[in-house]
Amino acid sequence: MAAESQPKALTRKPLLLNKVEGSQDVVNMAAIVPKEDGVISVSEDRTVRVWLKRDSGQYWPSIYHAMPSPCSCMSFNPETRRLSVGLDNGTISEFILSEDYNKMTLVKNYQAHQSRVMMILFVLEMEWVLSTGQDKNFTWHCSESGQRLGGYRTSAGACGLQFDVETRHVFVGDHSGQVTILKLEQESCSLVTTFKGHSRESGVTALCWDPIQRVLFSGSSDHSIIMWDIGGRKGTAIELQGHNDKVQSLSYAHHTRQLISCGADGGIVIWNMDVERQETPEWLDSDSCQKCDQPFFWNFKQMWDSKKIGLRQHHCRKCGKAVCGKCSSKRSSIPLMGFEFEVRVCDSCHESITDEERAPTATFHDSKHNIVHVHFDATRGWLLTSGTDKVIKLWDMTPVVS
C-alpha cells in the first residue's frame, strides 16, 4: 500500500479545459463558482465579472460591474454567495450574488485601508472580514455591523493572509520576508510569534494553510516555498525549490496531500507532500574548506602561513559544510530536501546520494502565462489560473490529483 501513496497519475499533464478572455487588464484574482459552470473575476480594469458557460461552450459575463478603483483582490463565500472585493483605494466592497448569478447587490463598504487592499478573507464562523493592505496594516471588521474590530501594524506591506478557525490564529506574510502569527479575539489581538525564512529583499508573496496537518506554506519572490510545521511545534521548516521566478500563488489539495504552486515563470508545480521530507541543514561557518582545509580568501593568516591563494567559499546543500569549488564540483537534485533542480553538493555527499533519493517528488507543467493567482476546486478537480496576460485558464487536474 505504501507504493500507492505516490500515484502514477502525477506524471500526467493538466488538461486545458477553457480560456476566459475579455478583461482589459490584469486579472488579479478569480474563483471557480461551485456547482456551476462559472467563474468570478476581479481585474485591474476596475471590473467585477461573473462568467457563465453558454451553450456555445464559451464563457460570457452574466455580470459586468464597474468599480470606482482597480480591483486588487476578492473573497467569495459560496454558502452565503457573499463577494468581498478589495480595491486599490483601500476600500472593501461587499456584495450578495443572486442564486442564478445574474445579479449582484451592494451590501456595504468597509474603509479598511489607506492604500491598496492586498488580501481579503471572509470568515463565516465569526462573521469577520480580515484584510491586509499596502499601508502595512492587518485589519478585521464585523461583517454584520461593518464596524472595525481591530488591527495590527506589520513590518512591511502584507499580501499573504490565512486564518485558522479552530485556534483563531491569523498568519500574515509581508514584503520583508516575515510571517507574523497573531491570536485574534473579538476586539483585540496578540502577537504569538514571527517566522523569518525568506530573504528580506524578496518578501512573502503567498500563504496557504492546511488545517488538518496544521502546516503553513509560504511562497516568496526568492523563488522558494517554505513549509512550516505549526501543529507539531517542532519549528521544522522544509524548503521547496521548484520555480525559476517568484512564486505568486499557492493552493493545497487536502484529500491527496498535494501542494499546487504557480509563479511568474508560468510554471504549475504539483508537490507530493505525502512523503517524509527533510530539513535543509544550516550553513556552517569556517575560515577554510572543511574538506581539504584550503583557506578562503578572507583568511589572510592561513594564506600567509601556507603560502596559498585564498579560495571562494561555497556550501554543500546536503550537509551544509563550507567547501571550496574543487571539493564541490558536482551537482545533484535532492527532492526530499525540496531541491527538485540540481544544486551544489560536496563530492562525498554526491557519492552518497542514490538514484532512489533523486526520484522527483513534484511534477512541472507550463501554463504559458505569467500566473498571478490560482484557485483549486477539489470537488471537480479543476484548477483556475489568472495571469498578467488578462486571460483566465481552467484546467482539469483529475489525472494529477486523483
Short mmCIF file of C-alpha atoms in Angstrom, two decimals:
data_model
loop_
_atom_site.label_atom_id
_atom_site.label_comp_id
_atom_site.label_asym_id
_atom_site.label_seq_id
_atom_site.Cartn_x
_atom_site.Cartn_y
_atom_site.Cartn_z
CA MET A 1 0.00 0.00 0.00
CA ALA A 2 2.93 2.35 0.66
CA ALA A 3 3.77 2.45 -3.03
CA GLU A 4 0.25 3.63 -3.86
CA SER A 5 0.69 6.82 -1.82
CA GLN A 6 2.58 8.26 -4.81
CA PRO A 7 0.04 7.84 -7.66
CA LYS A 8 1.38 7.31 -11.17
CA ALA A 9 -1.12 9.92 -12.35
CA LEU A 10 1.31 12.55 -11.08
CA THR A 11 3.23 12.22 -14.34
CA ARG A 12 0.25 13.24 -16.49
CA LYS A 13 -0.24 16.82 -17.60
CA PRO A 14 -3.15 19.06 -16.56
CA LEU A 15 -5.68 19.31 -19.38
CA LEU A 16 -6.64 22.81 -20.52
CA LEU A 17 -10.45 22.94 -20.49
CA ASN A 18 -11.14 26.52 -21.44
CA LYS A 19 -9.89 30.07 -21.67
CA VAL A 20 -11.88 33.01 -20.37
CA GLU A 21 -10.91 36.14 -22.27
CA GLY A 22 -12.31 39.66 -22.34
CA SER A 23 -10.69 41.54 -19.45
CA GLN A 24 -8.91 44.74 -20.43
CA ASP A 25 -6.15 44.48 -17.83
CA VAL A 26 -4.50 42.04 -15.40
CA VAL A 27 -6.94 39.62 -13.74
CA ASN A 28 -5.71 39.91 -10.16
CA MET A 29 -7.90 37.18 -8.72
CA ALA A 30 -10.62 34.76 -9.81
CA ALA A 31 -12.55 31.82 -8.38
CA ILE A 32 -14.50 28.87 -9.74
CA VAL A 33 -18.18 29.01 -8.79
CA PRO A 34 -19.05 25.74 -7.00
CA LYS A 35 -21.80 23.62 -8.59
CA GLU A 36 -21.93 26.00 -11.55
CA ASP A 37 -20.08 26.30 -14.82
CA GLY A 38 -18.95 29.75 -13.85
CA VAL A 39 -16.07 31.97 -12.80
CA ILE A 40 -15.93 35.18 -10.75
CA SER A 41 -13.08 37.56 -11.53
CA VAL A 42 -11.76 40.94 -10.41
CA SER A 43 -9.39 42.91 -12.57
CA GLU A 44 -7.09 45.89 -12.70
CA ASP A 45 -9.53 47.27 -15.32
CA ARG A 46 -11.90 48.09 -12.38
CA THR A 47 -14.41 45.37 -13.24
CA VAL A 48 -16.06 42.59 -11.28
CA ARG A 49 -17.34 39.93 -13.67
CA VAL A 50 -19.25 36.70 -13.31
CA TRP A 51 -18.64 34.47 -16.33
CA LEU A 52 -21.13 31.68 -17.03
CA LYS A 53 -20.62 28.98 -19.63
CA ARG A 54 -23.06 29.23 -22.54
CA ASP A 55 -24.34 26.52 -24.89
CA SER A 56 -21.59 27.51 -27.32
CA GLY A 57 -19.05 26.30 -24.79
CA GLN A 58 -17.68 29.81 -24.24
CA TYR A 59 -17.82 31.85 -21.02
CA TRP A 60 -19.67 35.16 -21.24
CA PRO A 61 -20.19 37.74 -18.47
CA SER A 62 -23.63 37.43 -16.85
CA ILE A 63 -22.49 40.26 -14.54
CA TYR A 64 -20.26 43.15 -15.57
CA HIS A 65 -19.87 45.66 -12.75
CA ALA A 66 -17.52 48.66 -12.86
CA MET A 67 -15.90 49.73 -9.58
CA PRO A 68 -14.55 53.22 -8.74
CA SER A 69 -10.97 51.90 -8.44
CA PRO A 70 -8.91 48.96 -9.78
CA CYS A 71 -9.93 45.66 -8.15
CA SER A 72 -6.94 44.13 -6.37
CA CYS A 73 -8.38 41.02 -4.65
CA MET A 74 -11.57 39.19 -3.67
CA SER A 75 -13.07 36.62 -1.34
CA PHE A 76 -16.16 34.58 -2.26
CA ASN A 77 -18.21 32.52 0.18
CA PRO A 78 -20.40 30.01 -1.75
CA GLU A 79 -22.71 29.28 1.20
CA THR A 80 -23.89 32.87 1.52
CA ARG A 81 -22.94 33.94 -2.04
CA ARG A 82 -21.15 36.86 -0.37
CA LEU A 83 -18.49 38.51 -2.51
CA SER A 84 -15.95 40.84 -0.89
CA VAL A 85 -13.88 42.93 -3.31
CA GLY A 86 -10.71 44.79 -2.32
CA LEU A 87 -9.88 47.98 -4.19
CA ASP A 88 -6.76 49.95 -4.97
CA ASN A 89 -8.09 52.90 -2.94
CA GLY A 90 -8.23 50.84 0.30
CA THR A 91 -11.97 50.15 0.29
CA ILE A 92 -13.57 46.70 0.61
CA SER A 93 -16.96 46.43 -1.08
CA GLU A 94 -19.31 43.62 -0.13
CA PHE A 95 -21.94 42.20 -2.50
CA ILE A 96 -24.52 39.43 -2.43
CA LEU A 97 -24.91 37.47 -5.69
CA SER A 98 -28.31 36.19 -6.78
CA GLU A 99 -28.97 32.44 -6.95
CA ASP A 100 -28.75 32.44 -10.76
CA TYR A 101 -25.55 34.54 -10.69
CA ASN A 102 -27.09 37.17 -12.94
CA LYS A 103 -27.25 39.99 -10.39
CA MET A 104 -25.09 41.40 -7.58
CA THR A 105 -26.34 43.74 -4.87
CA LEU A 106 -24.09 46.04 -2.86
CA VAL A 107 -24.44 45.40 0.89
CA LYS A 108 -21.81 47.68 2.44
CA ASN A 109 -18.39 49.28 2.08
CA TYR A 110 -15.56 48.99 4.60
CA GLN A 111 -12.97 51.78 4.78
CA ALA A 112 -10.36 49.19 5.67
CA HIS A 113 -7.04 50.63 4.45
CA GLN A 114 -5.31 53.83 3.37
CA SER A 115 -3.98 52.24 0.18
CA ARG A 116 -4.32 49.12 -1.96
CA VAL A 117 -6.04 46.12 -0.34
CA MET A 118 -3.76 43.13 -0.88
CA MET A 119 -5.77 40.21 0.52
CA ILE A 120 -9.25 39.52 1.95
CA LEU A 121 -10.67 36.58 3.89
CA PHE A 122 -14.31 36.28 4.94
CA VAL A 123 -14.71 34.02 8.00
CA LEU A 124 -18.33 32.86 8.16
CA GLU A 125 -17.96 31.20 11.56
CA MET A 126 -17.01 34.51 13.22
CA GLU A 127 -18.69 36.89 10.76
CA TRP A 128 -15.33 38.57 10.31
CA VAL A 129 -13.74 40.21 7.27
CA LEU A 130 -9.93 40.02 7.51
CA SER A 131 -7.71 42.07 5.22
CA THR A 132 -4.15 43.22 4.60
CA GLY A 133 -3.00 46.30 2.73
CA GLN A 134 -0.05 48.11 1.26
CA ASP A 135 -0.43 50.54 4.17
CA LYS A 136 1.32 47.91 6.38
CA ASN A 137 -1.86 47.15 8.29
CA PHE A 138 -3.78 43.99 9.01
CA THR A 139 -7.40 44.75 9.99
CA TRP A 140 -10.56 42.86 10.78
CA HIS A 141 -14.17 44.02 10.63
CA CYS A 142 -17.53 42.66 11.76
CA SER A 143 -19.42 41.70 8.61
CA GLU A 144 -22.79 42.19 10.35
CA SER A 145 -22.27 45.72 11.66
CA GLY A 146 -19.47 46.82 9.32
CA GLN A 147 -17.50 48.11 12.32
CA ARG A 148 -13.74 47.84 12.56
CA LEU A 149 -12.85 45.41 15.37
CA GLY A 150 -9.10 45.84 15.44
CA GLY A 151 -5.82 45.98 13.59
CA TYR A 152 -2.11 45.24 13.70
CA ARG A 153 0.78 47.12 12.13
CA THR A 154 3.05 44.84 10.10
CA SER A 155 6.72 45.47 9.36
CA ALA A 156 6.03 45.93 5.64
CA GLY A 157 3.18 45.81 3.12
CA ALA A 158 1.44 42.46 3.51
CA CYS A 159 0.00 40.29 0.74
CA GLY A 160 -0.20 36.85 2.37
CA LEU A 161 -3.15 36.10 4.65
CA GLN A 162 -4.52 32.86 6.13
CA PHE A 163 -6.73 32.07 9.15
CA ASP A 164 -7.25 29.03 11.35
CA VAL A 165 -10.86 28.91 12.59
CA GLU A 166 -10.20 26.43 15.40
CA THR A 167 -7.49 28.42 17.19
CA ARG A 168 -8.31 31.91 15.82
CA HIS A 169 -4.72 32.30 14.68
CA VAL A 170 -4.11 34.54 11.70
CA PHE A 171 -0.99 34.29 9.53
CA VAL A 172 0.26 37.44 7.80
CA GLY A 173 3.10 37.37 5.26
CA ASP A 174 4.76 40.66 4.30
CA HIS A 175 7.30 42.13 1.90
CA SER A 176 10.12 41.90 4.47
CA GLY A 177 10.08 38.09 4.14
CA GLN A 178 8.45 37.64 7.53
CA VAL A 179 5.36 35.67 8.57
CA THR A 180 3.57 37.05 11.64
CA ILE A 181 1.22 34.88 13.70
CA LEU A 182 -1.48 36.68 15.69
CA LYS A 183 -4.16 35.39 18.07
CA LEU A 184 -7.46 37.18 17.42
CA GLU A 185 -10.14 37.89 20.00
CA GLN A 186 -13.38 39.73 19.29
CA GLU A 187 -11.82 43.18 19.56
CA SER A 188 -8.14 42.58 20.29
CA CYS A 189 -5.16 40.61 19.04
CA SER A 190 -1.87 39.45 20.50
CA LEU A 191 1.42 38.58 18.83
CA VAL A 192 2.21 34.87 19.04
CA THR A 193 5.46 34.67 17.08
CA THR A 194 7.17 35.55 13.81
CA PHE A 195 8.85 33.29 11.25
CA LYS A 196 11.83 34.50 9.25
CA GLY A 197 12.89 32.19 6.45
CA HIS A 198 12.70 34.17 3.22
CA SER A 199 15.16 36.89 2.32
CA ARG A 200 14.32 40.46 3.36
CA GLU A 201 14.90 41.65 -0.20
CA SER A 202 12.30 39.27 -1.64
CA GLY A 203 9.32 39.08 0.69
CA VAL A 204 6.40 36.71 1.11
CA THR A 205 4.05 36.66 -1.87
CA ALA A 206 1.56 33.92 -0.92
CA LEU A 207 0.42 31.82 2.03
CA CYS A 208 -1.52 28.56 2.19
CA TRP A 209 -2.80 26.83 5.34
CA ASP A 210 -3.55 23.15 5.85
CA PRO A 211 -5.77 22.99 8.97
CA ILE A 212 -5.68 19.18 9.07
CA GLN A 213 -1.91 18.65 9.17
CA ARG A 214 -1.51 22.13 10.70
CA VAL A 215 1.14 23.13 8.22
CA LEU A 216 1.68 26.58 6.73
CA PHE A 217 3.19 27.11 3.28
CA SER A 218 4.77 30.43 2.32
CA GLY A 219 5.80 31.38 -1.21
CA SER A 220 8.26 34.15 -1.98
CA SER A 221 9.84 36.34 -4.63
CA ASP A 222 13.06 34.44 -3.89
CA HIS A 223 11.53 31.56 -5.97
CA SER A 224 11.19 29.32 -2.91
CA ILE A 225 8.39 27.83 -0.80
CA ILE A 226 8.81 27.05 2.90
CA MET A 227 6.66 24.52 4.72
CA TRP A 228 6.32 25.48 8.40
CA ASP A 229 5.30 22.78 10.88
CA ILE A 230 2.88 24.66 13.14
CA GLY A 231 0.94 21.76 14.68
CA GLY A 232 3.97 19.62 15.51
CA ARG A 233 5.53 22.54 17.41
CA LYS A 234 8.94 21.30 16.28
CA GLY A 235 9.82 24.51 14.48
CA THR A 236 10.54 22.45 11.38
CA ALA A 237 10.96 24.45 8.18
CA ILE A 238 11.16 22.47 4.94
CA GLU A 239 12.32 24.33 1.84
CA LEU A 240 10.86 23.60 -1.62
CA GLN A 241 12.74 24.79 -4.71
CA GLY A 242 10.90 24.29 -7.99
CA HIS A 243 10.38 27.68 -9.66
CA ASN A 244 12.65 29.85 -11.81
CA ASP A 245 10.85 33.07 -10.88
CA LYS A 246 8.80 34.40 -7.99
CA VAL A 247 6.10 32.17 -6.54
CA GLN A 248 2.83 34.09 -6.86
CA SER A 249 0.08 31.79 -5.57
CA LEU A 250 -0.42 28.56 -3.62
CA SER A 251 -3.25 26.09 -3.16
CA TYR A 252 -3.47 22.81 -1.28
CA ALA A 253 -5.41 19.64 -2.18
CA HIS A 254 -6.18 18.19 1.26
CA HIS A 255 -7.54 14.82 0.11
CA THR A 256 -4.39 13.94 -1.83
CA ARG A 257 -1.88 15.95 0.22
CA GLN A 258 -0.57 17.81 -2.78
CA LEU A 259 0.59 21.41 -2.88
CA ILE A 260 -0.02 23.36 -6.08
CA SER A 261 2.28 26.33 -6.65
CA CYS A 262 2.22 28.77 -9.55
CA GLY A 263 4.62 31.51 -10.48
CA ALA A 264 5.72 34.32 -12.72
CA ASP A 265 7.68 31.73 -14.73
CA GLY A 266 4.35 30.31 -15.93
CA GLY A 267 5.03 27.07 -14.08
CA ILE A 268 2.42 24.96 -12.34
CA VAL A 269 4.27 22.74 -9.88
CA ILE A 270 2.44 19.92 -8.10
CA TRP A 271 4.26 18.77 -4.98
CA ASN A 272 3.63 15.40 -3.37
CA MET A 273 3.55 16.24 0.34
CA ASP A 274 2.72 12.65 1.29
CA VAL A 275 6.42 11.85 1.64
CA GLU A 276 8.71 12.33 4.63
CA ARG A 277 10.74 15.39 3.76
CA GLN A 278 13.99 16.52 5.35
CA GLU A 279 15.03 19.91 6.66
CA THR A 280 17.89 21.56 4.84
CA PRO A 281 20.95 21.91 7.11
CA GLU A 282 22.14 25.27 8.38
CA TRP A 283 25.18 26.55 6.54
CA LEU A 284 28.31 26.15 8.66
CA ASP A 285 30.88 28.92 9.15
CA SER A 286 34.52 28.25 8.52
CA ASP A 287 37.68 30.14 7.52
CA SER A 288 38.86 27.25 5.39
CA CYS A 289 37.39 24.42 3.32
CA GLN A 290 36.01 21.76 5.63
CA LYS A 291 37.09 19.07 3.16
CA CYS A 292 40.61 19.99 2.04
CA ASP A 293 41.47 22.77 4.55
CA GLN A 294 42.38 25.26 1.82
CA PRO A 295 41.93 28.82 3.21
CA PHE A 296 39.11 31.05 1.97
CA PHE A 297 40.10 34.41 0.51
CA TRP A 298 39.46 36.41 3.73
CA ASN A 299 41.68 34.12 5.85
CA PHE A 300 44.86 36.18 5.47
CA LYS A 301 46.81 34.45 8.26
CA GLN A 302 46.40 30.93 6.88
CA MET A 303 47.06 32.22 3.34
CA TRP A 304 50.33 33.76 4.56
CA ASP A 305 51.35 30.74 6.64
CA SER A 306 50.60 28.19 3.92
CA LYS A 307 51.67 30.45 1.04
CA LYS A 308 48.39 29.64 -0.75
CA ILE A 309 45.92 31.90 -2.54
CA GLY A 310 42.54 32.07 -0.79
CA LEU A 311 39.56 30.41 -2.44
CA ARG A 312 35.91 31.36 -2.72
CA GLN A 313 33.55 29.80 -0.18
CA HIS A 314 30.58 27.60 -1.19
CA HIS A 315 28.18 25.42 0.78
CA CYS A 316 27.02 21.87 0.21
CA ARG A 317 23.22 21.87 0.13
CA LYS A 318 23.04 18.39 1.66
CA CYS A 319 25.40 18.59 4.65
CA GLY A 320 25.77 22.37 4.96
CA LYS A 321 29.58 22.29 5.16
CA ALA A 322 31.66 25.22 3.91
CA VAL A 323 33.64 23.96 0.93
CA CYS A 324 35.76 25.24 -1.93
CA GLY A 325 34.77 24.93 -5.58
CA LYS A 326 37.13 21.99 -6.19
CA CYS A 327 35.55 19.95 -3.36
CA SER A 328 32.01 20.78 -4.55
CA SER A 329 32.27 20.45 -8.31
CA LYS A 330 29.26 18.11 -8.59
CA ARG A 331 25.53 18.87 -8.85
CA SER A 332 22.56 16.79 -7.82
CA SER A 333 18.85 17.10 -7.22
CA ILE A 334 17.77 16.26 -3.64
CA PRO A 335 13.95 16.08 -3.88
CA LEU A 336 13.33 15.01 -0.27
CA MET A 337 15.10 18.20 0.80
CA GLY A 338 12.97 20.17 -1.65
CA PHE A 339 15.65 20.60 -4.33
CA GLU A 340 13.94 19.38 -7.48
CA PHE A 341 16.59 21.14 -9.58
CA GLU A 342 20.27 20.23 -9.38
CA VAL A 343 22.19 22.11 -6.67
CA ARG A 344 25.79 22.25 -5.46
CA VAL A 345 26.86 19.34 -3.23
CA CYS A 346 30.26 18.32 -1.93
CA ASP A 347 31.91 15.34 -3.60
CA SER A 348 31.36 12.94 -0.68
CA CYS A 349 27.63 13.80 -0.44
CA HIS A 350 27.30 13.37 -4.21
CA GLU A 351 28.63 9.83 -3.94
CA SER A 352 26.22 9.02 -1.08
CA ILE A 353 23.02 10.15 -2.91
CA THR A 354 21.30 7.16 -4.50
CA ASP A 355 19.17 7.14 -7.69
CA GLU A 356 16.18 6.39 -5.47
CA GLU A 357 16.86 9.55 -3.46
CA ARG A 358 16.99 11.52 -6.72
CA ALA A 359 13.46 10.41 -7.68
CA PRO A 360 11.34 13.58 -8.16
CA THR A 361 8.58 14.39 -5.70
CA ALA A 362 6.99 17.08 -7.89
CA THR A 363 5.75 17.43 -11.46
CA PHE A 364 6.21 20.53 -13.60
CA HIS A 365 3.81 21.97 -16.16
CA ASP A 366 3.91 25.08 -18.35
CA SER A 367 0.73 27.19 -18.21
CA LYS A 368 2.06 29.50 -20.93
CA HIS A 369 1.12 32.62 -18.98
CA ASN A 370 2.51 34.63 -16.06
CA ILE A 371 0.25 33.40 -13.24
CA VAL A 372 -0.75 35.89 -10.53
CA HIS A 373 -3.40 33.77 -8.81
CA VAL A 374 -4.57 30.15 -8.59
CA HIS A 375 -7.79 28.60 -7.27
CA PHE A 376 -8.40 24.87 -6.91
CA ASP A 377 -11.88 23.31 -6.82
CA ALA A 378 -11.38 19.94 -5.11
CA THR A 379 -14.93 18.72 -5.80
CA ARG A 380 -14.34 18.69 -9.55
CA GLY A 381 -10.57 18.60 -9.67
CA TRP A 382 -10.46 21.88 -11.59
CA LEU A 383 -7.68 24.42 -11.36
CA LEU A 384 -8.10 28.07 -12.30
CA THR A 385 -5.12 30.28 -13.16
CA SER A 386 -5.32 34.01 -13.89
CA GLY A 387 -2.45 35.96 -15.36
CA THR A 388 -0.90 39.22 -16.42
CA ASP A 389 -1.94 38.36 -19.99
CA LYS A 390 -5.58 39.23 -18.98
CA VAL A 391 -6.57 35.59 -19.51
CA ILE A 392 -8.19 33.09 -17.12
CA LYS A 393 -7.47 29.43 -17.79
CA LEU A 394 -9.38 26.42 -16.49
CA TRP A 395 -7.55 23.11 -16.15
CA ASP A 396 -8.75 19.59 -15.49
CA MET A 397 -6.46 18.29 -12.76
CA THR A 398 -8.20 14.97 -12.12
CA PRO A 399 -5.46 12.95 -13.84
CA VAL A 400 -2.98 14.63 -11.49
CA VAL A 401 -4.70 14.70 -8.11
CA SER A 402 -7.00 11.66 -8.29
#
